[in-house]
Amino acid sequence: MNKENLTIHLKVKDFNAWRTSYNGREQNRVSAGITNGRVFRSADDPNDVVILQDVADVTKARTWLGSPEMKTVMEKSGVLGSPSIRFAVAA
């Protein structure tokens, strides 16, 4: 069975404030079938963030990521603009 992967690239106002919010939402991600999150920061810009995650159910994950609740959470945590969200299947 192929594993789905979710990659999110985003810019944040303040990495530490964003990371606190991200860490506090682990249970919500697990409920949406999103696990094994790995957070990376650009060496040139610490507020340029990439998150790699495993996904059990793409439809469920898309619904959760597109929810009004998530939009509010992203705004409150300092996400700037719209994140780039990509789903991929292991080849």
Short mmCIF file of N, CA and C in Angstrom, two decimals:
data_model
loop_
_atom_site.label_atom_id
_atom_site.label_comp_id
_atom_site.label_asym_id
_atom_site.label_seq_id
_atom_site.Cartn_x
_atom_site.Cartn_y
_atom_site.Cartn_z
N MET A 1 0.85 -1.19 0.00
CA MET A 1 0.00 0.00 0.00
C MET A 1 0.88 1.25 0.00
N ASN A 2 0.62 2.17 -0.90
CA ASN A 2 1.39 3.41 -0.96
C ASN A 2 0.97 4.35 0.15
N LYS A 3 1.94 5.06 0.64
CA LYS A 3 1.68 6.03 1.70
C LYS A 3 1.51 7.41 1.07
N GLU A 4 0.52 8.13 1.54
CA GLU A 4 0.31 9.50 1.07
C GLU A 4 1.18 10.44 1.89
N ASN A 5 1.61 11.51 1.27
CA ASN A 5 2.43 12.51 1.95
C ASN A 5 1.80 13.88 1.75
N LEU A 6 1.87 14.69 2.77
CA LEU A 6 1.36 16.06 2.73
C LEU A 6 2.54 16.99 2.97
N THR A 7 2.75 17.93 2.06
CA THR A 7 3.79 18.94 2.22
C THR A 7 3.11 20.30 2.28
N ILE A 8 3.43 21.05 3.33
CA ILE A 8 2.89 22.41 3.47
C ILE A 8 4.07 23.37 3.56
N HIS A 9 4.05 24.39 2.72
CA HIS A 9 5.07 25.44 2.74
C HIS A 9 4.37 26.73 3.12
N LEU A 10 4.87 27.38 4.16
CA LEU A 10 4.22 28.62 4.59
C LEU A 10 5.22 29.60 5.16
N LYS A 11 4.81 30.85 5.18
CA LYS A 11 5.58 31.92 5.81
C LYS A 11 4.82 32.32 7.07
N VAL A 12 5.57 32.56 8.14
CA VAL A 12 4.95 32.96 9.40
C VAL A 12 5.57 34.26 9.90
N LYS A 13 4.79 34.95 10.71
CA LYS A 13 5.25 36.22 11.27
C LYS A 13 6.36 35.97 12.29
N ASP A 14 6.15 34.97 13.16
CA ASP A 14 7.10 34.66 14.22
C ASP A 14 7.12 33.14 14.41
N PHE A 15 8.25 32.51 14.10
CA PHE A 15 8.31 31.05 14.13
C PHE A 15 7.95 30.49 15.50
N ASN A 16 8.49 31.06 16.57
CA ASN A 16 8.25 30.49 17.90
C ASN A 16 6.77 30.53 18.28
N ALA A 17 6.09 31.63 17.96
CA ALA A 17 4.65 31.73 18.25
C ALA A 17 3.88 30.71 17.40
N TRP A 18 4.25 30.61 16.12
CA TRP A 18 3.58 29.64 15.24
C TRP A 18 3.81 28.22 15.74
N ARG A 19 5.05 27.89 16.13
CA ARG A 19 5.39 26.53 16.55
C ARG A 19 4.59 26.13 17.81
N THR A 20 4.40 27.06 18.71
CA THR A 20 3.59 26.80 19.91
C THR A 20 2.18 26.40 19.52
N SER A 21 1.60 27.13 18.57
CA SER A 21 0.26 26.83 18.08
C SER A 21 0.24 25.47 17.37
N TYR A 22 1.21 25.24 16.51
CA TYR A 22 1.31 23.97 15.77
C TYR A 22 1.40 22.79 16.75
N ASN A 23 2.27 22.90 17.73
CA ASN A 23 2.45 21.82 18.70
C ASN A 23 1.17 21.54 19.48
N GLY A 24 0.39 22.56 19.74
CA GLY A 24 -0.83 22.41 20.51
C GLY A 24 -1.99 21.78 19.74
N ARG A 25 -1.78 21.54 18.44
CA ARG A 25 -2.87 21.00 17.62
C ARG A 25 -2.59 19.58 17.13
N GLU A 26 -1.67 18.90 17.77
CA GLU A 26 -1.30 17.54 17.36
C GLU A 26 -2.51 16.60 17.33
N GLN A 27 -3.33 16.65 18.37
CA GLN A 27 -4.49 15.75 18.44
C GLN A 27 -5.47 16.02 17.29
N ASN A 28 -5.62 17.30 16.91
CA ASN A 28 -6.50 17.64 15.78
C ASN A 28 -5.97 17.03 14.48
N ARG A 29 -4.64 17.10 14.29
CA ARG A 29 -4.04 16.52 13.08
C ARG A 29 -4.25 15.01 13.06
N VAL A 30 -4.01 14.35 14.20
CA VAL A 30 -4.18 12.90 14.27
C VAL A 30 -5.63 12.53 13.95
N SER A 31 -6.58 13.30 14.46
CA SER A 31 -8.01 13.05 14.17
C SER A 31 -8.32 13.17 12.69
N ALA A 32 -7.56 14.02 11.99
CA ALA A 32 -7.75 14.21 10.55
C ALA A 32 -6.92 13.22 9.74
N GLY A 33 -6.23 12.29 10.43
CA GLY A 33 -5.43 11.28 9.73
C GLY A 33 -4.07 11.77 9.29
N ILE A 34 -3.60 12.87 9.90
CA ILE A 34 -2.31 13.46 9.55
C ILE A 34 -1.34 13.18 10.69
N THR A 35 -0.26 12.45 10.38
CA THR A 35 0.68 12.04 11.43
C THR A 35 2.13 12.23 10.98
N ASN A 36 3.04 11.99 11.93
CA ASN A 36 4.47 11.98 11.65
C ASN A 36 4.94 13.31 11.06
N GLY A 37 4.50 14.41 11.63
CA GLY A 37 4.88 15.73 11.14
C GLY A 37 6.34 16.05 11.43
N ARG A 38 7.02 16.54 10.41
CA ARG A 38 8.40 17.00 10.54
C ARG A 38 8.44 18.44 10.08
N VAL A 39 8.93 19.34 10.92
CA VAL A 39 8.96 20.77 10.62
C VAL A 39 10.38 21.18 10.29
N PHE A 40 10.52 21.91 9.18
CA PHE A 40 11.82 22.41 8.73
C PHE A 40 11.73 23.92 8.55
N ARG A 41 12.85 24.60 8.80
CA ARG A 41 12.93 26.04 8.59
C ARG A 41 14.02 26.32 7.56
N SER A 42 13.82 27.33 6.76
CA SER A 42 14.83 27.73 5.79
C SER A 42 16.07 28.23 6.53
N ALA A 43 17.24 27.88 6.02
CA ALA A 43 18.49 28.36 6.62
C ALA A 43 18.63 29.87 6.43
N ASP A 44 17.99 30.42 5.41
CA ASP A 44 18.10 31.84 5.10
C ASP A 44 17.02 32.69 5.77
N ASP A 45 15.87 32.08 6.07
CA ASP A 45 14.75 32.81 6.66
C ASP A 45 14.04 31.89 7.67
N PRO A 46 14.25 32.11 8.97
CA PRO A 46 13.68 31.23 9.98
C PRO A 46 12.15 31.24 10.02
N ASN A 47 11.52 32.19 9.35
CA ASN A 47 10.06 32.25 9.30
C ASN A 47 9.49 31.63 8.03
N ASP A 48 10.35 30.98 7.25
CA ASP A 48 9.95 30.24 6.04
C ASP A 48 9.95 28.77 6.43
N VAL A 49 8.76 28.16 6.49
CA VAL A 49 8.58 26.84 7.09
C VAL A 49 8.05 25.82 6.09
N VAL A 50 8.57 24.60 6.17
CA VAL A 50 8.05 23.47 5.40
C VAL A 50 7.71 22.36 6.39
N ILE A 51 6.52 21.79 6.24
CA ILE A 51 6.08 20.69 7.10
C ILE A 51 5.83 19.47 6.20
N LEU A 52 6.43 18.34 6.55
CA LEU A 52 6.20 17.08 5.86
C LEU A 52 5.42 16.18 6.80
N GLN A 53 4.33 15.59 6.30
CA GLN A 53 3.48 14.76 7.15
C GLN A 53 2.96 13.57 6.36
N ASP A 54 2.62 12.50 7.08
CA ASP A 54 1.99 11.34 6.48
C ASP A 54 0.48 11.52 6.57
N VAL A 55 -0.23 10.98 5.57
CA VAL A 55 -1.68 11.13 5.52
C VAL A 55 -2.34 9.77 5.31
N ALA A 56 -3.30 9.45 6.16
CA ALA A 56 -4.03 8.18 6.04
C ALA A 56 -5.18 8.30 5.05
N ASP A 57 -5.81 9.48 4.99
CA ASP A 57 -7.01 9.68 4.15
C ASP A 57 -6.96 11.10 3.59
N VAL A 58 -6.61 11.21 2.30
CA VAL A 58 -6.45 12.53 1.67
C VAL A 58 -7.74 13.35 1.73
N THR A 59 -8.88 12.73 1.48
CA THR A 59 -10.15 13.46 1.49
C THR A 59 -10.40 14.07 2.86
N LYS A 60 -10.21 13.28 3.90
CA LYS A 60 -10.41 13.76 5.27
C LYS A 60 -9.42 14.90 5.60
N ALA A 61 -8.17 14.73 5.19
CA ALA A 61 -7.15 15.75 5.44
C ALA A 61 -7.47 17.04 4.70
N ARG A 62 -7.88 16.94 3.44
CA ARG A 62 -8.25 18.13 2.65
C ARG A 62 -9.41 18.88 3.31
N THR A 63 -10.40 18.13 3.77
CA THR A 63 -11.57 18.75 4.41
C THR A 63 -11.14 19.49 5.66
N TRP A 64 -10.30 18.88 6.47
CA TRP A 64 -9.83 19.50 7.71
C TRP A 64 -9.00 20.75 7.41
N LEU A 65 -8.07 20.64 6.47
CA LEU A 65 -7.20 21.78 6.13
C LEU A 65 -8.00 22.95 5.55
N GLY A 66 -9.08 22.65 4.85
CA GLY A 66 -9.89 23.70 4.22
C GLY A 66 -11.00 24.25 5.10
N SER A 67 -11.08 23.75 6.32
CA SER A 67 -12.18 24.16 7.21
C SER A 67 -12.02 25.60 7.70
N PRO A 68 -13.14 26.26 7.99
CA PRO A 68 -13.08 27.62 8.54
C PRO A 68 -12.27 27.66 9.84
N GLU A 69 -12.34 26.60 10.65
CA GLU A 69 -11.57 26.54 11.90
C GLU A 69 -10.08 26.63 11.62
N MET A 70 -9.61 25.88 10.61
CA MET A 70 -8.18 25.91 10.29
C MET A 70 -7.75 27.26 9.76
N LYS A 71 -8.60 27.91 8.97
CA LYS A 71 -8.26 29.24 8.47
C LYS A 71 -8.07 30.20 9.63
N THR A 72 -8.95 30.12 10.62
CA THR A 72 -8.85 30.98 11.81
C THR A 72 -7.59 30.66 12.59
N VAL A 73 -7.31 29.38 12.80
CA VAL A 73 -6.11 28.96 13.54
C VAL A 73 -4.85 29.47 12.84
N MET A 74 -4.80 29.35 11.52
CA MET A 74 -3.62 29.80 10.78
C MET A 74 -3.43 31.31 10.92
N GLU A 75 -4.53 32.06 10.81
CA GLU A 75 -4.43 33.51 10.97
C GLU A 75 -3.93 33.87 12.36
N LYS A 76 -4.52 33.26 13.39
CA LYS A 76 -4.15 33.56 14.78
C LYS A 76 -2.71 33.16 15.09
N SER A 77 -2.20 32.12 14.43
CA SER A 77 -0.84 31.65 14.72
C SER A 77 0.22 32.45 13.93
N GLY A 78 -0.23 33.36 13.08
CA GLY A 78 0.71 34.22 12.37
C GLY A 78 1.13 33.76 10.99
N VAL A 79 0.34 32.86 10.36
CA VAL A 79 0.65 32.45 8.99
C VAL A 79 0.37 33.63 8.07
N LEU A 80 1.33 33.94 7.21
CA LEU A 80 1.20 35.05 6.27
C LEU A 80 0.77 34.53 4.91
N GLY A 81 -0.29 35.10 4.36
CA GLY A 81 -0.75 34.66 3.05
C GLY A 81 -1.34 33.26 3.09
N SER A 82 -1.43 32.66 1.92
CA SER A 82 -1.98 31.30 1.81
C SER A 82 -0.84 30.29 1.71
N PRO A 83 -0.87 29.25 2.54
CA PRO A 83 0.18 28.24 2.44
C PRO A 83 0.05 27.43 1.16
N SER A 84 1.15 26.89 0.71
CA SER A 84 1.15 25.96 -0.43
C SER A 84 0.96 24.56 0.16
N ILE A 85 -0.09 23.87 -0.27
CA ILE A 85 -0.43 22.55 0.27
C ILE A 85 -0.41 21.55 -0.87
N ARG A 86 0.41 20.50 -0.73
CA ARG A 86 0.52 19.49 -1.79
C ARG A 86 0.42 18.09 -1.20
N PHE A 87 -0.35 17.25 -1.87
CA PHE A 87 -0.44 15.84 -1.52
C PHE A 87 0.31 15.04 -2.57
N ALA A 88 1.03 14.02 -2.14
CA ALA A 88 1.78 13.17 -3.08
C ALA A 88 1.72 11.72 -2.59
N VAL A 89 1.89 10.81 -3.53
CA VAL A 89 1.92 9.38 -3.24
C VAL A 89 3.35 8.89 -3.44
N ALA A 90 3.83 8.06 -2.54
CA ALA A 90 5.18 7.50 -2.66
C ALA A 90 5.30 6.76 -3.99
N ALA A 91 6.40 6.96 -4.67
CA ALA A 91 6.61 6.32 -5.97
C ALA A 91 7.56 5.15 -5.84
#
